[in-house]
Coordinates of C-alpha atoms in Angstrom, one line a residue:
X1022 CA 21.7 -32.0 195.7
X1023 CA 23.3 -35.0 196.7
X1024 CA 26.5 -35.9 195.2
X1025 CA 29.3 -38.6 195.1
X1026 CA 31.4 -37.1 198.0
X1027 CA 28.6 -37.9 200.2
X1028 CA 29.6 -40.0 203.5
X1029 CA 27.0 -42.9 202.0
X1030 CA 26.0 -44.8 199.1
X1031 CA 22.1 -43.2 198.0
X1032 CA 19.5 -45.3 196.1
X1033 CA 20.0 -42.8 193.7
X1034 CA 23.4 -43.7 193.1
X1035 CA 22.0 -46.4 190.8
X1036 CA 19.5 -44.6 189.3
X1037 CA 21.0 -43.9 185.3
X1038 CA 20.6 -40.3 186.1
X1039 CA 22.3 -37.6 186.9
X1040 CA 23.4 -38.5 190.0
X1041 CA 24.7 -42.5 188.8
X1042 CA 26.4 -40.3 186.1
X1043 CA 28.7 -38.2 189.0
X1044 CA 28.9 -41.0 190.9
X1045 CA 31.0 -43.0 187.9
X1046 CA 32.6 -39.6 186.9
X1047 CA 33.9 -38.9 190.1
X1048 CA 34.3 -42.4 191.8
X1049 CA 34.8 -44.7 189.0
X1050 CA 36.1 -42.9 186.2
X1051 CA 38.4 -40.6 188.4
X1052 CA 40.2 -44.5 189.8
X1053 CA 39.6 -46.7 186.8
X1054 CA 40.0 -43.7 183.8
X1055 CA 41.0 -45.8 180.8
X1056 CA 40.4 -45.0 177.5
X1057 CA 38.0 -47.4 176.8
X1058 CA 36.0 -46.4 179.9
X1059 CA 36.1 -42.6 179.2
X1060 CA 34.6 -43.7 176.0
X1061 CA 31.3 -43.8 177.6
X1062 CA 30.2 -46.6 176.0
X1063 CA 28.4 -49.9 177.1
X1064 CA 31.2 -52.1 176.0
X1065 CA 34.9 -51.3 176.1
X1066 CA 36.9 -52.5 172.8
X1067 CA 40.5 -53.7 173.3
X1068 CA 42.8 -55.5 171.5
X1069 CA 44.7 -58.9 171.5
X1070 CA 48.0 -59.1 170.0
X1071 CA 46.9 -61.8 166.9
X1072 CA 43.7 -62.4 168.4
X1073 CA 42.0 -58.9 166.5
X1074 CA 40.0 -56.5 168.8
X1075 CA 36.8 -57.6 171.6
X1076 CA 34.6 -56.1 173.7
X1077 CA 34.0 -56.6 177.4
X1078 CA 31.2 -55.7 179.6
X1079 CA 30.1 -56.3 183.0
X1080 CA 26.8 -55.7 185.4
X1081 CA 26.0 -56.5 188.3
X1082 CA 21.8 -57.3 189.0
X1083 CA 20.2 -56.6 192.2
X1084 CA 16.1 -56.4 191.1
X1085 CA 13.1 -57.4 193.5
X1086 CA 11.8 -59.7 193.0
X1087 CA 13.6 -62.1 191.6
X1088 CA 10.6 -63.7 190.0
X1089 CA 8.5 -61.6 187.8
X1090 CA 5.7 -61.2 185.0
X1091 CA 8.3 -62.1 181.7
X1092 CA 11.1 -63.5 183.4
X1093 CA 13.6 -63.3 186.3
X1094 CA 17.3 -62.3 187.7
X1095 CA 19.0 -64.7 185.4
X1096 CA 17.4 -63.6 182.2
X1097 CA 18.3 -59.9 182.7
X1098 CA 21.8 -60.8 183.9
X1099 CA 21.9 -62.8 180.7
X1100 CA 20.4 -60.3 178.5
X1101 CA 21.7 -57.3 180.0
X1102 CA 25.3 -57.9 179.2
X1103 CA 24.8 -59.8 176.1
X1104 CA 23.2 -56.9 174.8
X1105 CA 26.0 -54.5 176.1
X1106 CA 28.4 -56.0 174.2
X1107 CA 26.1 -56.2 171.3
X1108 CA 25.9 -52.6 171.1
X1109 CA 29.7 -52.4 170.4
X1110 CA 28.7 -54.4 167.0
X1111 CA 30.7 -57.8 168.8
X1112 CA 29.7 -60.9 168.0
X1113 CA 28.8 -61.8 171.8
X1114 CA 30.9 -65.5 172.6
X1115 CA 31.4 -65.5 176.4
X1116 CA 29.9 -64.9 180.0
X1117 CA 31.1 -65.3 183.1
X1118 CA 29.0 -65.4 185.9
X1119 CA 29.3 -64.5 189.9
X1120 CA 26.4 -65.2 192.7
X1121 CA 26.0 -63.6 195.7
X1122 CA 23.5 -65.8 197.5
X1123 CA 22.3 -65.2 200.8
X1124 CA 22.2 -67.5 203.6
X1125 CA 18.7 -69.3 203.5
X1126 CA 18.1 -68.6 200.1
X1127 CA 15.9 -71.8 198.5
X1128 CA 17.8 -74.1 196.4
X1129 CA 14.6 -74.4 194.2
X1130 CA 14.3 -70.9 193.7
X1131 CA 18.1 -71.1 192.7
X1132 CA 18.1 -74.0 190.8
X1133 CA 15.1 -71.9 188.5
X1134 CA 17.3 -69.3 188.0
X1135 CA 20.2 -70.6 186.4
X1136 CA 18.0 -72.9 184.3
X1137 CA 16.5 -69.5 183.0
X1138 CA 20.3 -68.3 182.7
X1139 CA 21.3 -71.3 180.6
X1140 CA 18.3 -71.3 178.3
X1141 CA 18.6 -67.7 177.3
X1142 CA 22.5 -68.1 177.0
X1143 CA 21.7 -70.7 174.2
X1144 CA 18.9 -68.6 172.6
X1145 CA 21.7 -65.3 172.4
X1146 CA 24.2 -68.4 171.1
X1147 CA 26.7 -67.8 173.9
X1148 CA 28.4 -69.5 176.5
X1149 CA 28.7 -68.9 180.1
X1150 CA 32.7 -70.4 180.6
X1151 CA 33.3 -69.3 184.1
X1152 CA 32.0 -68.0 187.6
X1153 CA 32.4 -67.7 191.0
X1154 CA 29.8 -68.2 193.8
X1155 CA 29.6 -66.4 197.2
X1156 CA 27.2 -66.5 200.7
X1157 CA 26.7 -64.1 202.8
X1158 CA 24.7 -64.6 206.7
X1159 CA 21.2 -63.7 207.0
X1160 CA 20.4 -60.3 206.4
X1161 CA 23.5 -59.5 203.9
X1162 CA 21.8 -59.8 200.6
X1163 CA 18.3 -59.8 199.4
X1164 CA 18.5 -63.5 198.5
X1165 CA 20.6 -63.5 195.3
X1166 CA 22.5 -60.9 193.7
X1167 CA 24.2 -61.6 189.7
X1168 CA 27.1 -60.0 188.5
X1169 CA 27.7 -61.6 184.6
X1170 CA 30.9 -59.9 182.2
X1171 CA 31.1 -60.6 178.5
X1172 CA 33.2 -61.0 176.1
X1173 CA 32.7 -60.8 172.0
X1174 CA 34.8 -60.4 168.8
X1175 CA 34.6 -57.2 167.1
X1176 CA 35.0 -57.0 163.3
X1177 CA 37.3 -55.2 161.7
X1178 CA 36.3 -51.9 160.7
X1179 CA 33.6 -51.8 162.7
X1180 CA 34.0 -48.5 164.9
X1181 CA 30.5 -48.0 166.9
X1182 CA 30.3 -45.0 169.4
X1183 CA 27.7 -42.7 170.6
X1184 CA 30.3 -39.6 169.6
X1185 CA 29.7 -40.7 165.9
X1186 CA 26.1 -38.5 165.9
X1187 CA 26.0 -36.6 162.8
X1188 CA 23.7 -34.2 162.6
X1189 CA 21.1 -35.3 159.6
X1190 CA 21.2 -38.7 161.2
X1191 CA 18.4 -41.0 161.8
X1192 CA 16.8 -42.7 165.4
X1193 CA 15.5 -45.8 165.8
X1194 CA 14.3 -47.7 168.4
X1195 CA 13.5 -51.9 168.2
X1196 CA 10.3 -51.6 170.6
X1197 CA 7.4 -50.6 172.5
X1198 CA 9.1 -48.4 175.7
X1199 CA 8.6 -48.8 179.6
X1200 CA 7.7 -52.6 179.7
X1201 CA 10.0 -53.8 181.8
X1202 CA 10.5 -51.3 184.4
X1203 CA 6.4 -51.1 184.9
X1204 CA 6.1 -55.0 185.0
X1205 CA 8.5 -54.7 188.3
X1206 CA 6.7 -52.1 189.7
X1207 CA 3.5 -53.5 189.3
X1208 CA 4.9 -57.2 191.0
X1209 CA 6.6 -55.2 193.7
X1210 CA 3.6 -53.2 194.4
X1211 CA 0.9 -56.0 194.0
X1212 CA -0.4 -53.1 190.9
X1213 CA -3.5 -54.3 189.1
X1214 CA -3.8 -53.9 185.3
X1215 CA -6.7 -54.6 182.7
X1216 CA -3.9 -55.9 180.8
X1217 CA -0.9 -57.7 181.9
X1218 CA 2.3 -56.0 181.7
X1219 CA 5.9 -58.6 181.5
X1220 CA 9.1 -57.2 181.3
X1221 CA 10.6 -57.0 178.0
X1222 CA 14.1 -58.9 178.7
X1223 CA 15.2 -60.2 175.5
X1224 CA 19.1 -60.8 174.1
X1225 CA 19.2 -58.6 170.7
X1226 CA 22.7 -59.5 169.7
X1227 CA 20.4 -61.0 166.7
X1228 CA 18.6 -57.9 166.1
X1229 CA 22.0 -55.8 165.9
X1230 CA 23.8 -58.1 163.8
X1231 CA 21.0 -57.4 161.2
X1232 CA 20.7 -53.7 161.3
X1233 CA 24.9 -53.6 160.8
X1234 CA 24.0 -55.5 157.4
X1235 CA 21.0 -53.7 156.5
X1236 CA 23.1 -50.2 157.5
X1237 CA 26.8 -50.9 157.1
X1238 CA 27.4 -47.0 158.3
X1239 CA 25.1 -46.9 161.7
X1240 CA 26.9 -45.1 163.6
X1241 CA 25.9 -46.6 167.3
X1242 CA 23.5 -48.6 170.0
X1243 CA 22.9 -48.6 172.9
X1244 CA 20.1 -50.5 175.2
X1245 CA 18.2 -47.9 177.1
X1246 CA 17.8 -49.7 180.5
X1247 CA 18.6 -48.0 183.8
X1248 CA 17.2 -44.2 183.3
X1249 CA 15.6 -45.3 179.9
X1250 CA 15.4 -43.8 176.5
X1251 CA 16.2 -40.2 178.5
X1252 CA 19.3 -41.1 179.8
X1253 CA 20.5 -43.3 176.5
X1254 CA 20.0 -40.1 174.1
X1255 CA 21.6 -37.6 176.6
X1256 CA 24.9 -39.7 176.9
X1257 CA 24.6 -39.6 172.7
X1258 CA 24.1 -35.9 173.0
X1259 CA 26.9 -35.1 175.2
X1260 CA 29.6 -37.6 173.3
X1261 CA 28.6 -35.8 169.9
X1262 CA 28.3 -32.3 170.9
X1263 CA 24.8 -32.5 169.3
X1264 CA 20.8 -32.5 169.9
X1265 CA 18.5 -35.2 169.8
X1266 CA 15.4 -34.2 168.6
X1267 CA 12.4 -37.0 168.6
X1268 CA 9.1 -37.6 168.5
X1269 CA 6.9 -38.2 171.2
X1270 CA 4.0 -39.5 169.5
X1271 CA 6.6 -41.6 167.0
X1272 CA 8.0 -43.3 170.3
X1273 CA 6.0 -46.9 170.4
X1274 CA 4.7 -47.3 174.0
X1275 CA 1.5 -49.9 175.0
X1276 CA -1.0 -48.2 175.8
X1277 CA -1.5 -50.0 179.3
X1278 CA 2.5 -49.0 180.2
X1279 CA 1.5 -45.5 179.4
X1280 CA -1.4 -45.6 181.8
X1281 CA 0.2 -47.0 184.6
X1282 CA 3.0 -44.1 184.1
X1283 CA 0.4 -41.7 184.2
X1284 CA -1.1 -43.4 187.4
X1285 CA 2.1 -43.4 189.0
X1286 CA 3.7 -40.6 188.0
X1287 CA 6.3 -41.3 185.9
X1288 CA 7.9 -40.3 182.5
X1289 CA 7.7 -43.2 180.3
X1290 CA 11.1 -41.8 178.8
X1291 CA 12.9 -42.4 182.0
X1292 CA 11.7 -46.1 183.2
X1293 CA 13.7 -48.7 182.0
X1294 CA 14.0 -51.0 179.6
X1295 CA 16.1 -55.2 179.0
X1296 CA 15.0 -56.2 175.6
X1297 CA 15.2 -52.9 173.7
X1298 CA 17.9 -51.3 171.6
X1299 CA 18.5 -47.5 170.4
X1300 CA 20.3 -47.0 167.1
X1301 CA 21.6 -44.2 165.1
X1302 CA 22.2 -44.5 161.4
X1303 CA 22.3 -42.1 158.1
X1304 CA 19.6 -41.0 156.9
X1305 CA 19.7 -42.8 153.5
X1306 CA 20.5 -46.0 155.5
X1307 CA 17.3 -45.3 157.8
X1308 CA 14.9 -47.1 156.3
X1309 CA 17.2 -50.5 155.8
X1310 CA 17.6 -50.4 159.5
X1311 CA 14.3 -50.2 160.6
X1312 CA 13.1 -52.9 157.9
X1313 CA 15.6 -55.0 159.5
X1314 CA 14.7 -54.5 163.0
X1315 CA 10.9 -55.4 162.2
X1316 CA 12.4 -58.2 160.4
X1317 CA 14.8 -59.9 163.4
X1318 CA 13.3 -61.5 166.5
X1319 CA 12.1 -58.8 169.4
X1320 CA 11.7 -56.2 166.5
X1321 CA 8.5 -56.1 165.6
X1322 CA 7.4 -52.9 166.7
X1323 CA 10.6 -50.5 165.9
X1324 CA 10.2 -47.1 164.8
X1325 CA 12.2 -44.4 163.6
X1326 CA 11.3 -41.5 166.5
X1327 CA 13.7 -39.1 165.6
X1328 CA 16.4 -36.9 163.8
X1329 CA 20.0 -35.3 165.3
X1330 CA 20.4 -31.7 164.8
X1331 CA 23.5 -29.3 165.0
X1332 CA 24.3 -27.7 168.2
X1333 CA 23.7 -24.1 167.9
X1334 CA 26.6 -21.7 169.2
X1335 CA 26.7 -21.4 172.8
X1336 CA 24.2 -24.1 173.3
X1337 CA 24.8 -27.1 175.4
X1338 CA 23.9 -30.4 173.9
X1339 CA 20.4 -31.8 175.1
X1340 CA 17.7 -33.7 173.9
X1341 CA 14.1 -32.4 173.0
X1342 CA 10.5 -34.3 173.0
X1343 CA 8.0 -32.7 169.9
X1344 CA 5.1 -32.8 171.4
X1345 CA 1.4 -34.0 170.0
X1346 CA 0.6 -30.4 170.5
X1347 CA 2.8 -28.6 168.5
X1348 CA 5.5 -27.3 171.4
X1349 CA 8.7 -29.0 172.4
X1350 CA 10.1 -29.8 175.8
X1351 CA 14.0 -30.5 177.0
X1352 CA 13.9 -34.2 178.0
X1353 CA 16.5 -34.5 181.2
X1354 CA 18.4 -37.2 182.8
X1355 CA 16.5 -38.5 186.2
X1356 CA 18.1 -36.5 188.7
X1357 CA 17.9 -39.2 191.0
X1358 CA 16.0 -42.6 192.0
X1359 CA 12.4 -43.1 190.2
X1360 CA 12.2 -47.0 190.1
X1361 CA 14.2 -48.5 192.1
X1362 CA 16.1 -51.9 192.0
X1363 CA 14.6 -52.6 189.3
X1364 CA 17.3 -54.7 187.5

């Protein structure tokens, strides 16, 4: 199995799998190893002397195409890191932005990107303050590659991780699963549907706000993009030495995403997601949360899919699917690449 001391960079490097996760563990973390990053969350929290704590984020997008049924580049590079910060309970304020744009690339297409950017920066209320802008010759990028970071304020005693899993605890998610990763695929393949399928890309820094009301105690987020809803609960597993037990027939999917997973062969659990958010809050505060999902913009369709349960001795932790049947099955990070480039 291919790992991170190979002699090149893999596709499924970038997967949010198994073999993303050695690549950070033994590339990034092993260099970079602060706190904050060894965390394992989305956003790192620090703190300013006067200033109180904020969180940080940062992502670099790379999708083809850049144009596609619900959006473009420059709403997920929008959305994707608002919504990383979001999950550390900030209130999101800041983006910077970097372009990689390669030679030949057409101004117009350009031009519709960052007016996306700027529109959904003011619908997420924040403000992109700085940014830096590269080209590369002909051949060097696949016309335009984002990087945005973040910055929000996070209040005080507000202390969100996915190692705060109790078992007893409740999980929710704000949406139907799979939209976004199947809308590429379908663009990218020239894929015909009955129905059309557009990405999901939404900023929820909204939506969280709400649920930390309704729920004062939840105990994290996180938005299940690369690797999906698989690889979100498995990091929540492995930080809180627990198992994540859900619902398959709970789990809100369209019934047109689920076909075209079972026409292409992929697990609905794995493809990724932009405008969707994973919580995990106390059971008595389970139902506040999920009124208050239904009740924010994007939310409409949450559902509570699942519970935590202890670890049993000498059992790693790991994440399991109830079936419609009546059995159970171990749901696993992607070892490597199933959709590719896909934001």
């Amino acid at each position: 199995m291919p790992s991170a001391h190979d002699a090149t960079v893999l596709l499924g490097h970038g997967s949010g799998g198994q073999m993303m996760k050695r690549l950070i563990d033994e590339v990034f973390l092993e260099e970079f190893g602060s706190p904050e990053l060894l965390a394992g969350n989305d956003a790192g929290v620090g703190t300013l002397t006067g200033t109180g704590r904020i969180a940080m984020s940062t992502d670099s997008f790379v999708v083809t195409p850049q144009f596609f049924p619900g959006g473009n580049i420059g709403r997920l590079a929008v959305c994707g890191t608002v919504n990383d910060v979001a999950t550390s309970g900030a209130r999101v304020r800041y983006l910077s932005c970097g372009f990689i744009l390669e030679e030949g690339y057409p101004m117009d297409d350009l031009r519709r990107i960052a007016h996306t950017m700027a529109e959904t920066a003011a619908e997420a209320g924040v403000r992109i303050v700085t940014g830096d802008t590269k080209v590369v010759e002909r051949g060097g990028a696949d016309g335009v590659y984002i990087n945005t970071t973040g910055v929000g304020e996070v209040p005080a005693g507000l202390e969100l991780s996915g190692a705060n899993c109790r078992p007893g605890d409740v999980i929710l998610v704000s949406g139907t699963l799979g939209d976004h990763g199947i809308a590429i695929m379908s663009q990218r393949e020239g894929l015909a549907f009955s129905t059309d399928i557009e990405s999901d890309a939404a900023p929820l820094n909204g939506l969280v706000a709400a649920v930390i009301e309704a729920a004062p105690h939840v105990r994290c987020f996180r938005d299940p993009t690369r690797g999906g809803l698989a690889s979100t609960l498995n990091e929540f597993a492995a930080a809180s030495r627990v198992v994540m037990e859900v619902d398959e027939e709970a789990i809100p999917v369209r019934p047109e995403v689920r076909g075209a997973c079972e026409m292409l062969g992929y697990d609905v659990l794995q493809v990724a997601n932009e405008g969707k958010m994973v919580a995990v809050v106390p059971a008595d505060e389970a139902q506040a949360a999920l009124e208050a999902m239904r009740g924010a913009r994007y939310g409409e369709n949450a559902a509570i899919i699942g519970e935590v349960r202890e670890l049993a001795d000498g059992r790693e932790p790991s994440v399991r699917v109830r079936t419609g049947w009546g059995s159970s099955r171990v749901l696993d990070m992607l070892v490597g690449e199933q959709l590719p480039r896909i934001c």
